[in-house]
Amino acid sequence: MKLSTNQQEASNLQRRVMTMVLLNAFATPLMLSATNVALPAIGENFSLSAVVLSWIPLSYLMASAMFILIFGRIADGMGRKKLFLLGTTAVIVTSIFTALSINGAMVIAGRFLQGVSAAMLYATQMAIVSSVFPQEQRGKAIGMVVATVYVGLATGPLLGGIATDLLGWRANFLLHVPLAIAVLLLGLTQVSEEWYGEAGDFDLPGGILFATTIACLCLAASFFPKMLSLPFLLLFVSGLMFFTRYALRKEHPIWDIRLFFNNPIFTRSCGASMIMYTATYANTVLVSLYLQQIKAMSASMAGLILMTQPATMAILSPAAGSLSDRVEPRILATIGMALTTVGLFFLGLLDSESAVWTVVITLLATGIGFSLFSS
């Protein structure tokens, strides 16, 4: 069947946009996961403690969480593609800055700025896809983006390990830069359209309050169990309570938390997701340190083993998604949490005498569990 001119133009636009978005969907998680393999080398280079090292991944995630809502609202008025390309440019600049770090503080600052840059991409990536594809094609397109994210997460540890062994830890912060440059060129030369969201007031006070509350939570967690964590914890609780009251009274808050009060299933699902991500994300950091410092493995070998969990998720998530159409999703999610719990329990039993295959099996279990849960 021959497509009309308008249909052909729409199809060409979708193809160009998907190429741009998928390249970014691979590059951004690559930037996130490759760094974890380099942590022992960075710690040795700058004589950093384990707590300070933990701030290298934490600062990135903290910045992303602090600014994603703000950038999502800015993108609606500024234009989603404009902010997407601005974020891509910022990723390139901040990655080079981080690679040139002369001390641990500069690495952490660079990772924070990378997180701010990535928040621009997280806030616009799916929105652009949703703007380009009609409803009947949107699910498939979003599924492709999610699968590509998992591939990036799975590939990062291996590529990061190889880069660390051959070129040093600084190369880990540059692995994704060629892809980011390709994304930028595609967006500037091949995608001329722009997409906007619904017009409305920008809730700047709410955005600042939300970002500050998230920062207090991360600072409290990083200083725990020292007494210094207590004031930050109190500030977090106070900020959370104040933000809740503020958002409930605001007509168009930056985050409409009324959803949590009006939809119990949504609230419980978000709570379960928070528990799962909190429990599992530390795996990549702790297992990387364990394999390289306790088991004396090379960075590339450690990266190969660390691929187990995200690779399992990338392979099984599509099948788990199809299974969730036939089996009650609540049952699959519960089974997934149970498998992840078992995997985490055995990871907690690792010591210097543990066999490497034990690590692989436990990461495999958590990967299967997360595949069932996330889908």
mmCIF file of C-alpha atoms in Angstrom:
data_model
loop_
_atom_site.group_PDB
_atom_site.id
_atom_site.type_symbol
_atom_site.label_atom_id
_atom_site.label_comp_id
_atom_site.label_asym_id
_atom_site.label_seq_id
_atom_site.Cartn_x
_atom_site.Cartn_y
_atom_site.Cartn_z
ATOM 1 C CA MET A 1 0.000 0.000 0.000
ATOM 2 C CA LYS A 2 1.487 3.325 -1.104
ATOM 3 C CA LEU A 3 1.689 5.975 1.569
ATOM 4 C CA SER A 4 0.431 9.493 0.990
ATOM 5 C CA THR A 5 2.872 12.412 1.051
ATOM 6 C CA ASN A 6 1.837 13.387 4.588
ATOM 7 C CA GLN A 7 2.123 9.808 5.805
ATOM 8 C CA GLN A 8 5.562 9.478 4.212
ATOM 9 C CA GLU A 9 6.741 12.706 5.841
ATOM 10 C CA ALA A 10 5.405 11.562 9.216
ATOM 11 C CA SER A 11 7.136 8.193 8.813
ATOM 12 C CA ASN A 12 10.439 9.865 7.910
ATOM 13 C CA LEU A 13 10.159 12.166 10.918
ATOM 14 C CA GLN A 14 9.457 9.228 13.232
ATOM 15 C CA ARG A 15 12.490 7.385 11.905
ATOM 16 C CA ARG A 16 14.799 10.376 12.401
ATOM 17 C CA VAL A 17 13.468 11.084 15.879
ATOM 18 C CA MET A 18 13.762 7.443 16.936
ATOM 19 C CA THR A 19 17.359 7.302 15.709
ATOM 20 C CA MET A 20 18.172 10.407 17.750
ATOM 21 C CA VAL A 21 16.345 9.197 20.865
ATOM 22 C CA LEU A 22 17.652 5.611 20.730
ATOM 23 C CA LEU A 23 21.253 6.794 20.434
ATOM 24 C CA ASN A 24 20.701 8.886 23.537
ATOM 25 C CA ALA A 25 18.814 6.058 25.281
ATOM 26 C CA PHE A 26 21.948 3.949 24.865
ATOM 27 C CA ALA A 27 24.530 6.656 25.613
ATOM 28 C CA THR A 28 23.029 8.050 28.838
ATOM 29 C CA PRO A 29 22.801 4.743 30.783
ATOM 30 C CA LEU A 30 26.223 3.862 29.372
ATOM 31 C CA MET A 31 27.496 7.047 31.024
ATOM 32 C CA LEU A 32 25.802 5.975 34.261
ATOM 33 C CA SER A 33 26.875 2.324 34.506
ATOM 34 C CA ALA A 34 30.394 2.468 33.031
ATOM 35 C CA THR A 35 31.577 4.730 35.833
ATOM 36 C CA ASN A 36 30.860 2.169 38.559
ATOM 37 C CA VAL A 37 33.603 -0.130 37.269
ATOM 38 C CA ALA A 38 36.128 2.706 37.464
ATOM 39 C CA LEU A 39 35.431 3.513 41.131
ATOM 40 C CA PRO A 40 38.321 1.429 42.585
ATOM 41 C CA ALA A 41 40.783 3.054 40.164
ATOM 42 C CA ILE A 42 39.485 6.547 40.994
ATOM 43 C CA GLY A 43 39.669 5.785 44.723
ATOM 44 C CA GLU A 44 43.242 4.570 44.405
ATOM 45 C CA ASN A 45 44.272 7.552 42.277
ATOM 46 C CA PHE A 46 42.931 10.155 44.733
ATOM 47 C CA SER A 47 43.111 8.080 47.976
ATOM 48 C CA LEU A 48 39.349 8.274 48.552
ATOM 49 C CA SER A 49 37.421 6.382 51.218
ATOM 50 C CA ALA A 50 34.475 4.131 50.346
ATOM 51 C CA VAL A 51 32.029 6.779 51.621
ATOM 52 C CA VAL A 52 33.545 9.489 49.423
ATOM 53 C CA LEU A 53 33.588 7.079 46.477
ATOM 54 C CA SER A 54 29.869 6.442 46.952
ATOM 55 C CA TRP A 55 29.263 10.124 46.228
ATOM 56 C CA ILE A 56 30.468 9.665 42.641
ATOM 57 C CA PRO A 57 27.356 7.699 41.618
ATOM 58 C CA LEU A 58 25.176 9.368 44.285
ATOM 59 C CA SER A 59 25.848 12.930 43.107
ATOM 60 C CA TYR A 60 24.740 12.000 39.574
ATOM 61 C CA LEU A 61 21.503 10.382 40.747
ATOM 62 C CA MET A 62 20.801 13.136 43.264
ATOM 63 C CA ALA A 63 21.127 15.838 40.601
ATOM 64 C CA SER A 64 18.889 13.912 38.190
ATOM 65 C CA ALA A 65 16.196 13.499 40.849
ATOM 66 C CA MET A 66 16.457 17.142 41.947
ATOM 67 C CA PHE A 67 16.003 18.667 38.507
ATOM 68 C CA ILE A 68 13.938 16.278 36.374
ATOM 69 C CA LEU A 69 10.586 17.792 37.421
ATOM 70 C CA ILE A 70 11.884 21.323 36.915
ATOM 71 C CA PHE A 71 13.230 20.570 33.443
ATOM 72 C CA GLY A 72 10.061 18.704 32.495
ATOM 73 C CA ARG A 73 8.036 21.836 33.163
ATOM 74 C CA ILE A 74 10.587 24.105 31.460
ATOM 75 C CA ALA A 75 10.490 21.878 28.363
ATOM 76 C CA ASP A 76 6.738 22.368 27.989
ATOM 77 C CA GLY A 77 7.219 26.094 27.460
ATOM 78 C CA MET A 78 10.719 26.229 25.991
ATOM 79 C CA GLY A 79 10.287 23.332 23.572
ATOM 80 C CA ARG A 80 11.131 19.687 24.216
ATOM 81 C CA LYS A 81 13.648 19.319 21.407
ATOM 82 C CA LYS A 82 15.457 22.536 22.400
ATOM 83 C CA LEU A 83 15.914 21.329 25.970
ATOM 84 C CA PHE A 84 16.851 17.827 24.769
ATOM 85 C CA LEU A 85 19.641 19.227 22.588
ATOM 86 C CA LEU A 86 20.720 21.640 25.336
ATOM 87 C CA GLY A 87 21.000 18.645 27.687
ATOM 88 C CA THR A 88 23.017 16.737 25.084
ATOM 89 C CA THR A 89 25.425 19.656 24.734
ATOM 90 C CA ALA A 90 25.723 19.921 28.510
ATOM 91 C CA VAL A 91 26.469 16.174 28.771
ATOM 92 C CA ILE A 92 29.382 16.554 26.345
ATOM 93 C CA VAL A 93 30.851 19.562 28.196
ATOM 94 C CA THR A 94 30.421 18.120 31.705
ATOM 95 C CA SER A 95 31.841 14.745 30.666
ATOM 96 C CA ILE A 96 35.022 16.373 29.406
ATOM 97 C CA PHE A 97 35.174 18.428 32.618
ATOM 98 C CA THR A 98 34.882 15.273 34.749
ATOM 99 C CA ALA A 99 37.506 13.415 32.716
ATOM 100 C CA LEU A 100 39.967 16.241 33.432
ATOM 101 C CA SER A 101 39.439 16.114 37.205
ATOM 102 C CA ILE A 102 42.485 16.714 39.389
ATOM 103 C CA ASN A 103 40.968 15.530 42.693
ATOM 104 C CA GLY A 104 38.000 13.654 44.131
ATOM 105 C CA ALA A 105 35.960 16.806 44.765
ATOM 106 C CA MET A 106 36.192 17.726 41.086
ATOM 107 C CA VAL A 107 35.036 14.238 40.068
ATOM 108 C CA ILE A 108 32.007 14.491 42.359
ATOM 109 C CA ALA A 109 31.214 18.008 41.113
ATOM 110 C CA GLY A 110 31.526 16.817 37.523
ATOM 111 C CA ARG A 111 29.198 13.903 38.178
ATOM 112 C CA PHE A 112 26.658 16.260 39.752
ATOM 113 C CA LEU A 113 26.773 18.448 36.637
ATOM 114 C CA GLN A 114 26.439 15.332 34.474
ATOM 115 C CA GLY A 115 23.327 14.459 36.476
ATOM 116 C CA VAL A 116 21.856 17.920 35.903
ATOM 117 C CA SER A 117 22.535 17.513 32.177
ATOM 118 C CA ALA A 118 21.022 14.032 32.121
ATOM 119 C CA ALA A 119 17.884 15.348 33.873
ATOM 120 C CA MET A 120 17.203 17.459 30.772
ATOM 121 C CA LEU A 121 17.301 14.287 28.682
ATOM 122 C CA TYR A 122 15.215 12.192 31.079
ATOM 123 C CA ALA A 123 12.583 14.946 31.178
ATOM 124 C CA THR A 124 12.220 15.182 27.380
ATOM 125 C CA GLN A 125 13.157 11.822 25.860
ATOM 126 C CA MET A 126 9.845 9.994 26.312
ATOM 127 C CA ALA A 127 7.866 13.215 25.816
ATOM 128 C CA ILE A 128 9.386 13.638 22.342
ATOM 129 C CA VAL A 129 8.554 10.045 21.425
ATOM 130 C CA SER A 130 4.980 10.486 22.666
ATOM 131 C CA SER A 131 4.677 13.686 20.627
ATOM 132 C CA VAL A 132 5.812 12.058 17.379
ATOM 133 C CA PHE A 133 4.054 8.692 17.451
ATOM 134 C CA PRO A 134 0.266 8.200 17.371
ATOM 135 C CA GLN A 135 -1.344 6.363 20.260
ATOM 136 C CA GLU A 136 -1.539 3.019 18.445
ATOM 137 C CA GLN A 137 2.241 3.048 17.817
ATOM 138 C CA ARG A 138 3.359 4.736 21.023
ATOM 139 C CA GLY A 139 3.649 1.615 23.175
ATOM 140 C CA LYS A 140 5.947 -0.124 20.707
ATOM 141 C CA ALA A 141 8.122 2.986 20.360
ATOM 142 C CA ILE A 142 8.425 3.444 24.131
ATOM 143 C CA GLY A 143 9.246 -0.267 24.478
ATOM 144 C CA MET A 144 12.137 0.165 22.044
ATOM 145 C CA VAL A 145 13.471 3.061 24.090
ATOM 146 C CA VAL A 146 13.244 1.094 27.356
ATOM 147 C CA ALA A 147 14.969 -1.937 25.798
ATOM 148 C CA THR A 148 17.768 0.312 24.518
ATOM 149 C CA VAL A 149 18.212 1.771 28.011
ATOM 150 C CA TYR A 150 18.707 -1.753 29.393
ATOM 151 C CA VAL A 151 21.232 -2.525 26.644
ATOM 152 C CA GLY A 152 23.157 0.616 27.586
ATOM 153 C CA LEU A 153 23.122 -0.376 31.256
ATOM 154 C CA ALA A 154 24.287 -3.887 30.352
ATOM 155 C CA THR A 155 27.062 -2.744 28.022
ATOM 156 C CA GLY A 156 28.406 -0.014 30.300
ATOM 157 C CA PRO A 157 30.248 -2.177 32.851
ATOM 158 C CA LEU A 158 32.065 -4.192 30.161
ATOM 159 C CA LEU A 159 33.066 -1.198 28.035
ATOM 160 C CA GLY A 160 33.936 0.752 31.166
ATOM 161 C CA GLY A 161 36.120 -2.088 32.440
ATOM 162 C CA ILE A 162 37.971 -2.409 29.144
ATOM 163 C CA ALA A 163 38.471 1.358 28.952
ATOM 164 C CA THR A 164 39.797 1.446 32.522
ATOM 165 C CA ASP A 165 42.285 -1.382 31.882
ATOM 166 C CA LEU A 166 43.532 -0.020 28.560
ATOM 167 C CA LEU A 167 43.233 3.765 28.865
ATOM 168 C CA GLY A 168 42.686 4.565 32.547
ATOM 169 C CA TRP A 169 39.599 5.634 34.488
ATOM 170 C CA ARG A 170 39.311 9.023 32.755
ATOM 171 C CA ALA A 171 38.282 7.283 29.529
ATOM 172 C CA ASN A 172 35.082 6.077 31.231
ATOM 173 C CA PHE A 173 33.731 9.611 31.255
ATOM 174 C CA LEU A 174 34.303 9.946 27.508
ATOM 175 C CA LEU A 175 32.893 6.663 26.182
ATOM 176 C CA HIS A 176 29.487 8.140 25.414
ATOM 177 C CA VAL A 177 30.709 11.478 24.039
ATOM 178 C CA PRO A 178 30.893 10.365 20.343
ATOM 179 C CA LEU A 179 27.308 9.114 20.610
ATOM 180 C CA ALA A 180 26.209 12.368 22.248
ATOM 181 C CA ILE A 181 27.838 14.340 19.414
ATOM 182 C CA ALA A 182 25.950 12.181 16.886
ATOM 183 C CA VAL A 183 22.683 12.868 18.751
ATOM 184 C CA LEU A 184 23.384 16.605 18.697
ATOM 185 C CA LEU A 185 24.159 16.641 14.972
ATOM 186 C CA LEU A 186 21.043 14.608 14.174
ATOM 187 C CA GLY A 187 18.841 16.921 16.191
ATOM 188 C CA LEU A 188 20.283 20.066 14.650
ATOM 189 C CA THR A 189 20.339 18.925 11.019
ATOM 190 C CA GLN A 190 17.649 16.252 10.631
ATOM 191 C CA VAL A 191 14.864 17.188 13.075
ATOM 192 C CA SER A 192 13.490 20.642 12.395
ATOM 193 C CA GLU A 193 10.175 20.236 14.232
ATOM 194 C CA GLU A 194 9.538 21.351 17.796
ATOM 195 C CA TRP A 195 7.022 20.135 20.403
ATOM 196 C CA TYR A 196 5.520 21.974 23.353
ATOM 197 C CA GLY A 197 3.418 20.922 26.324
ATOM 198 C CA GLU A 198 0.388 22.509 27.872
ATOM 199 C CA ALA A 199 0.845 26.133 28.812
ATOM 200 C CA GLY A 200 0.700 26.951 32.516
ATOM 201 C CA ASP A 201 2.406 28.701 35.383
ATOM 202 C CA PHE A 202 5.857 27.453 36.267
ATOM 203 C CA ASP A 203 5.912 26.489 39.946
ATOM 204 C CA LEU A 204 9.433 27.736 40.742
ATOM 205 C CA PRO A 205 9.001 27.770 44.555
ATOM 206 C CA GLY A 206 7.733 24.187 44.461
ATOM 207 C CA GLY A 207 10.643 23.142 42.255
ATOM 208 C CA ILE A 208 13.211 24.698 44.582
ATOM 209 C CA LEU A 209 11.551 23.142 47.637
ATOM 210 C CA PHE A 210 11.456 19.701 45.995
ATOM 211 C CA ALA A 211 15.105 19.868 44.894
ATOM 212 C CA THR A 212 16.257 21.005 48.343
ATOM 213 C CA THR A 213 14.320 18.202 50.053
ATOM 214 C CA ILE A 214 15.920 15.582 47.791
ATOM 215 C CA ALA A 215 19.392 17.016 48.510
ATOM 216 C CA CYS A 216 18.764 16.821 52.285
ATOM 217 C CA LEU A 217 17.734 13.167 51.974
ATOM 218 C CA CYS A 218 20.904 12.261 50.074
ATOM 219 C CA LEU A 219 23.117 14.151 52.519
ATOM 220 C CA ALA A 220 21.421 12.450 55.472
ATOM 221 C CA ALA A 221 21.985 9.025 53.901
ATOM 222 C CA SER A 222 25.640 9.726 53.100
ATOM 223 C CA PHE A 223 26.533 10.775 56.673
ATOM 224 C CA PHE A 224 24.625 7.951 58.366
ATOM 225 C CA PRO A 225 25.223 6.606 61.064
ATOM 226 C CA LYS A 226 27.142 9.701 62.216
ATOM 227 C CA MET A 227 25.244 12.338 64.184
ATOM 228 C CA LEU A 228 25.830 14.759 61.308
ATOM 229 C CA SER A 229 23.117 12.910 59.388
ATOM 230 C CA LEU A 230 20.476 13.881 61.969
ATOM 231 C CA PRO A 231 20.069 17.584 61.032
ATOM 232 C CA PHE A 232 19.825 16.695 57.349
ATOM 233 C CA LEU A 233 17.288 13.983 58.134
ATOM 234 C CA LEU A 234 15.198 16.470 60.114
ATOM 235 C CA LEU A 235 15.445 18.962 57.254
ATOM 236 C CA PHE A 236 14.299 16.263 54.831
ATOM 237 C CA VAL A 237 11.275 15.329 56.952
ATOM 238 C CA SER A 238 10.382 19.001 57.454
ATOM 239 C CA GLY A 239 10.834 19.724 53.757
ATOM 240 C CA LEU A 240 8.709 16.725 52.794
ATOM 241 C CA MET A 241 5.878 17.807 55.092
ATOM 242 C CA PHE A 242 6.054 21.416 53.922
ATOM 243 C CA PHE A 243 6.170 20.406 50.249
ATOM 244 C CA THR A 244 3.159 18.116 50.719
ATOM 245 C CA ARG A 245 1.083 20.919 52.259
ATOM 246 C CA TYR A 246 2.256 23.364 49.611
ATOM 247 C CA ALA A 247 1.499 21.028 46.679
ATOM 248 C CA LEU A 248 -1.967 20.191 48.004
ATOM 249 C CA ARG A 249 -2.868 23.882 48.165
ATOM 250 C CA LYS A 250 -1.305 24.838 44.807
ATOM 251 C CA GLU A 251 -3.612 24.666 41.798
ATOM 252 C CA HIS A 252 -0.850 23.589 39.391
ATOM 253 C CA PRO A 253 2.070 22.282 41.502
ATOM 254 C CA ILE A 254 5.269 21.086 39.897
ATOM 255 C CA TRP A 255 4.396 17.616 41.212
ATOM 256 C CA ASP A 256 0.715 16.845 41.664
ATOM 257 C CA ILE A 257 0.859 14.610 44.746
ATOM 258 C CA ARG A 258 -2.936 14.376 44.859
ATOM 259 C CA LEU A 259 -2.456 11.201 42.823
ATOM 260 C CA PHE A 260 -1.022 9.521 45.903
ATOM 261 C CA PHE A 261 -4.127 10.350 47.926
ATOM 262 C CA ASN A 262 -6.684 9.530 45.230
ATOM 263 C CA ASN A 263 -5.233 6.298 43.845
ATOM 264 C CA PRO A 264 -4.105 3.723 46.454
ATOM 265 C CA ILE A 265 -2.845 1.245 43.824
ATOM 266 C CA PHE A 266 -0.677 3.930 42.246
ATOM 267 C CA THR A 267 0.675 4.888 45.677
ATOM 268 C CA ARG A 268 1.541 1.306 46.616
ATOM 269 C CA SER A 269 3.128 0.688 43.218
ATOM 270 C CA CYS A 270 5.346 3.751 43.613
ATOM 271 C CA GLY A 271 6.281 2.621 47.129
ATOM 272 C CA ALA A 272 7.233 -0.832 45.857
ATOM 273 C CA SER A 273 9.296 0.690 43.056
ATOM 274 C CA MET A 274 11.144 2.922 45.503
ATOM 275 C CA ILE A 275 11.950 -0.090 47.690
ATOM 276 C CA MET A 276 13.188 -2.139 44.712
ATOM 277 C CA TYR A 277 15.427 0.576 43.277
ATOM 278 C CA THR A 278 16.771 1.491 46.716
ATOM 279 C CA ALA A 279 17.592 -2.134 47.482
ATOM 280 C CA THR A 280 19.193 -3.038 44.149
ATOM 281 C CA TYR A 281 21.050 0.001 42.853
ATOM 282 C CA ALA A 282 23.873 -0.357 45.380
ATOM 283 C CA ASN A 283 24.703 -3.738 43.805
ATOM 284 C CA THR A 284 26.712 -2.225 40.980
ATOM 285 C CA VAL A 285 28.881 -0.138 43.290
ATOM 286 C CA LEU A 286 29.430 -2.699 46.054
ATOM 287 C CA VAL A 287 29.937 -5.704 43.755
ATOM 288 C CA SER A 288 32.396 -3.709 41.642
ATOM 289 C CA LEU A 289 34.446 -2.879 44.751
ATOM 290 C CA TYR A 290 34.180 -6.484 45.966
ATOM 291 C CA LEU A 291 35.371 -8.033 42.695
ATOM 292 C CA GLN A 292 38.283 -5.653 42.170
ATOM 293 C CA GLN A 293 39.479 -5.056 45.729
ATOM 294 C CA ILE A 294 38.622 -8.345 47.467
ATOM 295 C CA LYS A 295 38.845 -10.803 44.551
ATOM 296 C CA ALA A 296 41.651 -8.828 42.807
ATOM 297 C CA MET A 297 39.985 -8.958 39.383
ATOM 298 C CA SER A 298 40.751 -6.621 36.510
ATOM 299 C CA ALA A 299 38.238 -3.894 35.728
ATOM 300 C CA SER A 300 37.249 -5.545 32.443
ATOM 301 C CA MET A 301 36.585 -8.921 34.117
ATOM 302 C CA ALA A 302 34.590 -7.230 36.871
ATOM 303 C CA GLY A 303 32.616 -5.371 34.209
ATOM 304 C CA LEU A 304 31.849 -8.617 32.426
ATOM 305 C CA ILE A 305 30.406 -10.102 35.619
ATOM 306 C CA LEU A 306 28.489 -6.910 36.420
ATOM 307 C CA MET A 307 26.771 -7.214 33.033
ATOM 308 C CA THR A 308 24.834 -10.208 34.355
ATOM 309 C CA GLN A 309 22.016 -8.284 36.020
ATOM 310 C CA PRO A 310 21.278 -5.601 33.386
ATOM 311 C CA ALA A 311 21.790 -8.075 30.506
ATOM 312 C CA THR A 312 19.244 -10.420 32.103
ATOM 313 C CA MET A 313 16.831 -7.501 32.404
ATOM 314 C CA ALA A 314 17.363 -6.501 28.772
ATOM 315 C CA ILE A 315 16.746 -10.051 27.534
ATOM 316 C CA LEU A 316 13.799 -10.988 29.741
ATOM 317 C CA SER A 317 11.881 -7.716 30.117
ATOM 318 C CA PRO A 318 10.082 -7.953 26.735
ATOM 319 C CA ALA A 319 8.960 -11.526 27.495
ATOM 320 C CA ALA A 320 7.955 -10.539 31.016
ATOM 321 C CA GLY A 321 5.946 -7.670 29.564
ATOM 322 C CA SER A 322 4.055 -10.060 27.318
ATOM 323 C CA LEU A 323 3.508 -12.401 30.251
ATOM 324 C CA SER A 324 2.004 -9.556 32.274
ATOM 325 C CA ASP A 325 -0.764 -9.297 29.649
ATOM 326 C CA ARG A 326 -1.878 -12.841 30.533
ATOM 327 C CA VAL A 327 -0.974 -13.144 34.219
ATOM 328 C CA GLU A 328 -2.067 -10.793 36.997
ATOM 329 C CA PRO A 329 0.758 -8.168 37.097
ATOM 330 C CA ARG A 330 0.540 -7.996 40.887
ATOM 331 C CA ILE A 331 1.507 -11.691 41.084
ATOM 332 C CA LEU A 332 4.461 -11.246 38.723
ATOM 333 C CA ALA A 333 5.664 -8.182 40.636
ATOM 334 C CA THR A 334 5.478 -10.081 43.933
ATOM 335 C CA ILE A 335 7.417 -13.038 42.506
ATOM 336 C CA GLY A 336 9.979 -10.592 41.142
ATOM 337 C CA MET A 337 10.445 -8.931 44.530
ATOM 338 C CA ALA A 338 10.799 -12.344 46.183
ATOM 339 C CA LEU A 339 13.513 -13.449 43.721
ATOM 340 C CA THR A 340 15.337 -10.152 44.172
ATOM 341 C CA THR A 341 15.174 -10.551 47.954
ATOM 342 C CA VAL A 342 16.751 -14.004 47.703
ATOM 343 C CA GLY A 343 19.509 -12.655 45.451
ATOM 344 C CA LEU A 344 20.244 -9.759 47.799
ATOM 345 C CA PHE A 345 20.317 -12.111 50.789
ATOM 346 C CA PHE A 346 23.038 -14.248 49.208
ATOM 347 C CA LEU A 347 24.970 -11.180 48.062
ATOM 348 C CA GLY A 348 25.006 -10.164 51.728
ATOM 349 C CA LEU A 349 26.732 -13.455 52.607
ATOM 350 C CA LEU A 350 29.704 -12.917 50.267
ATOM 351 C CA ASP A 351 33.180 -12.931 51.785
ATOM 352 C CA SER A 352 36.738 -13.261 50.552
ATOM 353 C CA GLU A 353 36.349 -17.036 50.162
ATOM 354 C CA SER A 354 33.141 -16.944 48.103
ATOM 355 C CA ALA A 355 33.294 -18.390 44.603
ATOM 356 C CA VAL A 356 32.794 -16.050 41.653
ATOM 357 C CA TRP A 357 29.984 -18.213 40.277
ATOM 358 C CA THR A 358 28.032 -17.349 43.452
ATOM 359 C CA VAL A 359 28.155 -13.680 42.473
ATOM 360 C CA VAL A 360 26.995 -14.495 38.939
ATOM 361 C CA ILE A 361 24.053 -16.591 40.133
ATOM 362 C CA THR A 362 22.912 -13.986 42.651
ATOM 363 C CA LEU A 363 23.100 -11.208 40.044
ATOM 364 C CA LEU A 364 21.171 -13.470 37.676
ATOM 365 C CA ALA A 365 18.472 -13.941 40.329
ATOM 366 C CA THR A 366 18.147 -10.214 40.964
ATOM 367 C CA GLY A 367 18.043 -9.572 37.210
ATOM 368 C CA ILE A 368 15.213 -12.078 36.690
ATOM 369 C CA GLY A 369 13.368 -10.666 39.683
ATOM 370 C CA PHE A 370 13.672 -7.110 38.456
ATOM 371 C CA SER A 371 12.537 -8.112 34.945
ATOM 372 C CA LEU A 372 9.321 -9.556 36.372
ATOM 373 C CA PHE A 373 8.820 -6.594 38.673
ATOM 374 C CA SER A 374 9.493 -3.742 36.255
ATOM 375 C CA SER A 375 7.363 -5.166 33.453
#
